[in-house]
Amino acid sequence: MSLWKNPVEKQASQPRVIMLVDLDYFFAQCEEVRNPSLRNKPVVVCVYSGRSGESGVVSTANYEARKYGVKSGIPITVAKKRLANVDAVFLPVDHDYYDRVSEEVMNILRNHADVFEQAGVDEAYLDVSERVGRSFDKARELAEKIKEEVRRSKGLTCSIGIGPNKLVAKIAADSQKPDGLTVVKPEEVQGFLSPLPVNRLIGVGAKTQSRMESLGIKTIGDLAGFSVQRLVELFGEKLGIYFYNASHGVDNRPVEEKGETASISRISTLREDTRDTEAIMRKAGELCDEIQAELARRRLKAKQIGIIVISKDTSVHSRSKTLAQPTSNPEALKKDVRELFERFLRESGLEARRVGVKVSGFVRGDSQRRLGSFIQGEAE
Ligand code: TTP
Ligand code: MG
């Protein structure tokens, strides 16, 4: 549960245009793409627990299967009963495949955002305020274009919600599925939210919902009828303020790129304590190769490179430098790593016991956009 804890606020003065893109019945749709003969049949993707043949739960199901009451979280045995007389297909989850598809779709989505934030394996927030000139009509056109591109290039449908913030965009996307597109303009927010059940708000689980019901609160509109003071009395300061803001459709959380690590490092023990550059580089070269593989996997280049030396007395030392050009080239990494070790050996009389290599200051492989800030080496 992620609650935002800002005090009672009005929406930011410059209206934002935020999109939430959520792929439809994602794992099951991936299976349909891989094997189109599954289309029009109920498809159930299962997490088998391995205890017995059919123990486990449903990860997700396509909309054909949902007609029979089959959905995420129910036992596989229950799903099989509900689909007993139907030509249904049960498949085990294949996370590697879904991750690959997810990454490809995210790369498409990222290209259409001023700021991009992946929020799950099949969903992402796009702040598109600038590129649509803060026009919700232009945002709708952009969403149609995105849906078309994802369908054409990946064969997948998605549902998109557009609103002045994350909260509204998310609820909008959920309100029309599959293949939906729902736009809620700022002046429509209260009218859109009011009739919805309170449990559509993040943070209103079964317990809170029944508590709210005993207070006569069934819809988001009912909740919006309470003063902030009363909500704070009832739910405490943090939740009370959150419920007040959320029920009025106020949410100032920014869309921000995250989930990217600030640095990648590898560290390893040398065969023996040494001050020999060649012996150190034999190990450090392997570490550079590992780092290069990781950079390639994440399609990143690094602008800072550092070394770590742990000496016989377990003291930790580091040196780092900023590169003229971001790189993921293993030979370039090794050249800089060698220079840094040479510098360390010149400046210190210590013998190395363990050595490490660390890169940071990432930019995407295909652009110069800065991703994370450089974090200094462990210790000097
Ligand atoms: P969701 O987007 O919640 O669900 P969905 O994409 O299957 O269906 P919808 O059309 O309603 O968006 O979740 C994305 C994926 O996460 C889903 O395909 C499978 C996985 N998942 C689980 O494994 N278990 C769960 O309980 C849920 C909710 C999802
Ligand atoms: Mg989904």
JSON list of N, CA and C in Angstrom, two decimals, residues 11 23 39 52 71 104 180 186 207 217 226 244 248 276 288 322 335 345:
[
{"chain": "A", "resi": 11, "resn": "GLN", "atom": "N", "xyz": [-4.86, 20.86, -6.04]},
{"chain": "A", "resi": 11, "resn": "GLN", "atom": "CA", "xyz": [-4.06, 20.34, -7.14]},
{"chain": "A", "resi": 11, "resn": "GLN", "atom": "C", "xyz": [-3.03, 21.41, -7.54]},
{"chain": "A", "resi": 23, "resn": "LEU", "atom": "N", "xyz": [-1.67, -3.36, -19.44]},
{"chain": "A", "resi": 23, "resn": "LEU", "atom": "CA", "xyz": [-1.93, -4.38, -20.46]},
{"chain": "A", "resi": 23, "resn": "LEU", "atom": "C", "xyz": [-3.05, -5.30, -19.99]},
{"chain": "A", "resi": 39, "resn": "ARG", "atom": "N", "xyz": [-6.60, -18.24, -28.89]},
{"chain": "A", "resi": 39, "resn": "ARG", "atom": "CA", "xyz": [-7.61, -17.16, -28.90]},
{"chain": "A", "resi": 39, "resn": "ARG", "atom": "C", "xyz": [-9.00, -17.76, -28.99]},
{"chain": "A", "resi": 52, "resn": "SER", "atom": "N", "xyz": [1.02, -31.23, -5.42]},
{"chain": "A", "resi": 52, "resn": "SER", "atom": "CA", "xyz": [0.38, -32.30, -6.16]},
{"chain": "A", "resi": 52, "resn": "SER", "atom": "C", "xyz": [0.01, -31.73, -7.52]},
{"chain": "A", "resi": 71, "resn": "LYS", "atom": "N", "xyz": [-10.48, -16.21, -12.19]},
{"chain": "A", "resi": 71, "resn": "LYS", "atom": "CA", "xyz": [-9.70, -14.97, -12.09]},
{"chain": "A", "resi": 71, "resn": "LYS", "atom": "C", "xyz": [-8.46, -15.18, -11.21]},
{"chain": "A", "resi": 104, "resn": "GLU", "atom": "N", "xyz": [9.81, -5.02, -23.82]},
{"chain": "A", "resi": 104, "resn": "GLU", "atom": "CA", "xyz": [9.63, -4.47, -25.17]},
{"chain": "A", "resi": 104, "resn": "GLU", "atom": "C", "xyz": [8.50, -3.44, -25.19]},
{"chain": "A", "resi": 180, "resn": "GLY", "atom": "N", "xyz": [-9.72, -0.64, -23.24]},
{"chain": "A", "resi": 180, "resn": "GLY", "atom": "CA", "xyz": [-10.44, 0.59, -22.92]},
{"chain": "A", "resi": 180, "resn": "GLY", "atom": "C", "xyz": [-9.59, 1.85, -23.06]},
{"chain": "A", "resi": 186, "resn": "PRO", "atom": "N", "xyz": [-9.99, 17.49, -15.66]},
{"chain": "A", "resi": 186, "resn": "PRO", "atom": "CA", "xyz": [-9.99, 18.01, -14.28]},
{"chain": "A", "resi": 186, "resn": "PRO", "atom": "C", "xyz": [-11.39, 18.34, -13.77]},
{"chain": "A", "resi": 207, "resn": "LYS", "atom": "N", "xyz": [-11.27, -4.41, 5.71]},
{"chain": "A", "resi": 207, "resn": "LYS", "atom": "CA", "xyz": [-11.50, -3.95, 7.09]},
{"chain": "A", "resi": 207, "resn": "LYS", "atom": "C", "xyz": [-11.95, -2.49, 7.10]},
{"chain": "A", "resi": 217, "resn": "ILE", "atom": "N", "xyz": [-20.50, 5.32, 4.88]},
{"chain": "A", "resi": 217, "resn": "ILE", "atom": "CA", "xyz": [-19.70, 5.66, 3.69]},
{"chain": "A", "resi": 217, "resn": "ILE", "atom": "C", "xyz": [-19.63, 4.47, 2.75]},
{"chain": "A", "resi": 226, "resn": "PHE", "atom": "N", "xyz": [-17.21, 14.19, 4.11]},
{"chain": "A", "resi": 226, "resn": "PHE", "atom": "CA", "xyz": [-16.67, 14.37, 5.47]},
{"chain": "A", "resi": 226, "resn": "PHE", "atom": "C", "xyz": [-15.63, 15.48, 5.47]},
{"chain": "A", "resi": 244, "resn": "TYR", "atom": "N", "xyz": [-9.12, 12.23, 2.69]},
{"chain": "A", "resi": 244, "resn": "TYR", "atom": "CA", "xyz": [-9.72, 13.51, 2.30]},
{"chain": "A", "resi": 244, "resn": "TYR", "atom": "C", "xyz": [-9.25, 13.90, 0.89]},
{"chain": "A", "resi": 248, "resn": "HIS", "atom": "N", "xyz": [-11.38, 13.62, -2.98]},
{"chain": "A", "resi": 248, "resn": "HIS", "atom": "CA", "xyz": [-11.59, 14.79, -3.83]},
{"chain": "A", "resi": 248, "resn": "HIS", "atom": "C", "xyz": [-10.75, 14.71, -5.11]},
{"chain": "A", "resi": 276, "resn": "ASP", "atom": "N", "xyz": [50.56, -6.44, -7.35]},
{"chain": "A", "resi": 276, "resn": "ASP", "atom": "CA", "xyz": [50.89, -6.60, -8.75]},
{"chain": "A", "resi": 276, "resn": "ASP", "atom": "C", "xyz": [49.70, -6.24, -9.65]},
{"chain": "A", "resi": 288, "resn": "CYS", "atom": "N", "xyz": [34.90, -6.71, -14.78]},
{"chain": "A", "resi": 288, "resn": "CYS", "atom": "CA", "xyz": [34.45, -5.78, -15.84]},
{"chain": "A", "resi": 288, "resn": "CYS", "atom": "C", "xyz": [33.54, -6.51, -16.83]},
{"chain": "A", "resi": 322, "resn": "THR", "atom": "N", "xyz": [35.21, 10.18, -13.63]},
{"chain": "A", "resi": 322, "resn": "THR", "atom": "CA", "xyz": [34.11, 10.41, -14.56]},
{"chain": "A", "resi": 322, "resn": "THR", "atom": "C", "xyz": [34.65, 10.28, -15.98]},
{"chain": "A", "resi": 335, "resn": "LYS", "atom": "N", "xyz": [40.35, -0.47, -19.39]},
{"chain": "A", "resi": 335, "resn": "LYS", "atom": "CA", "xyz": [41.42, 0.51, -19.48]},
{"chain": "A", "resi": 335, "resn": "LYS", "atom": "C", "xyz": [41.33, 1.49, -18.29]},
{"chain": "A", "resi": 345, "resn": "LEU", "atom": "N", "xyz": [47.81, 2.07, -6.42]},
{"chain": "A", "resi": 345, "resn": "LEU", "atom": "CA", "xyz": [49.06, 1.44, -6.00]},
{"chain": "A", "resi": 345, "resn": "LEU", "atom": "C", "xyz": [50.18, 2.48, -5.84]}
]
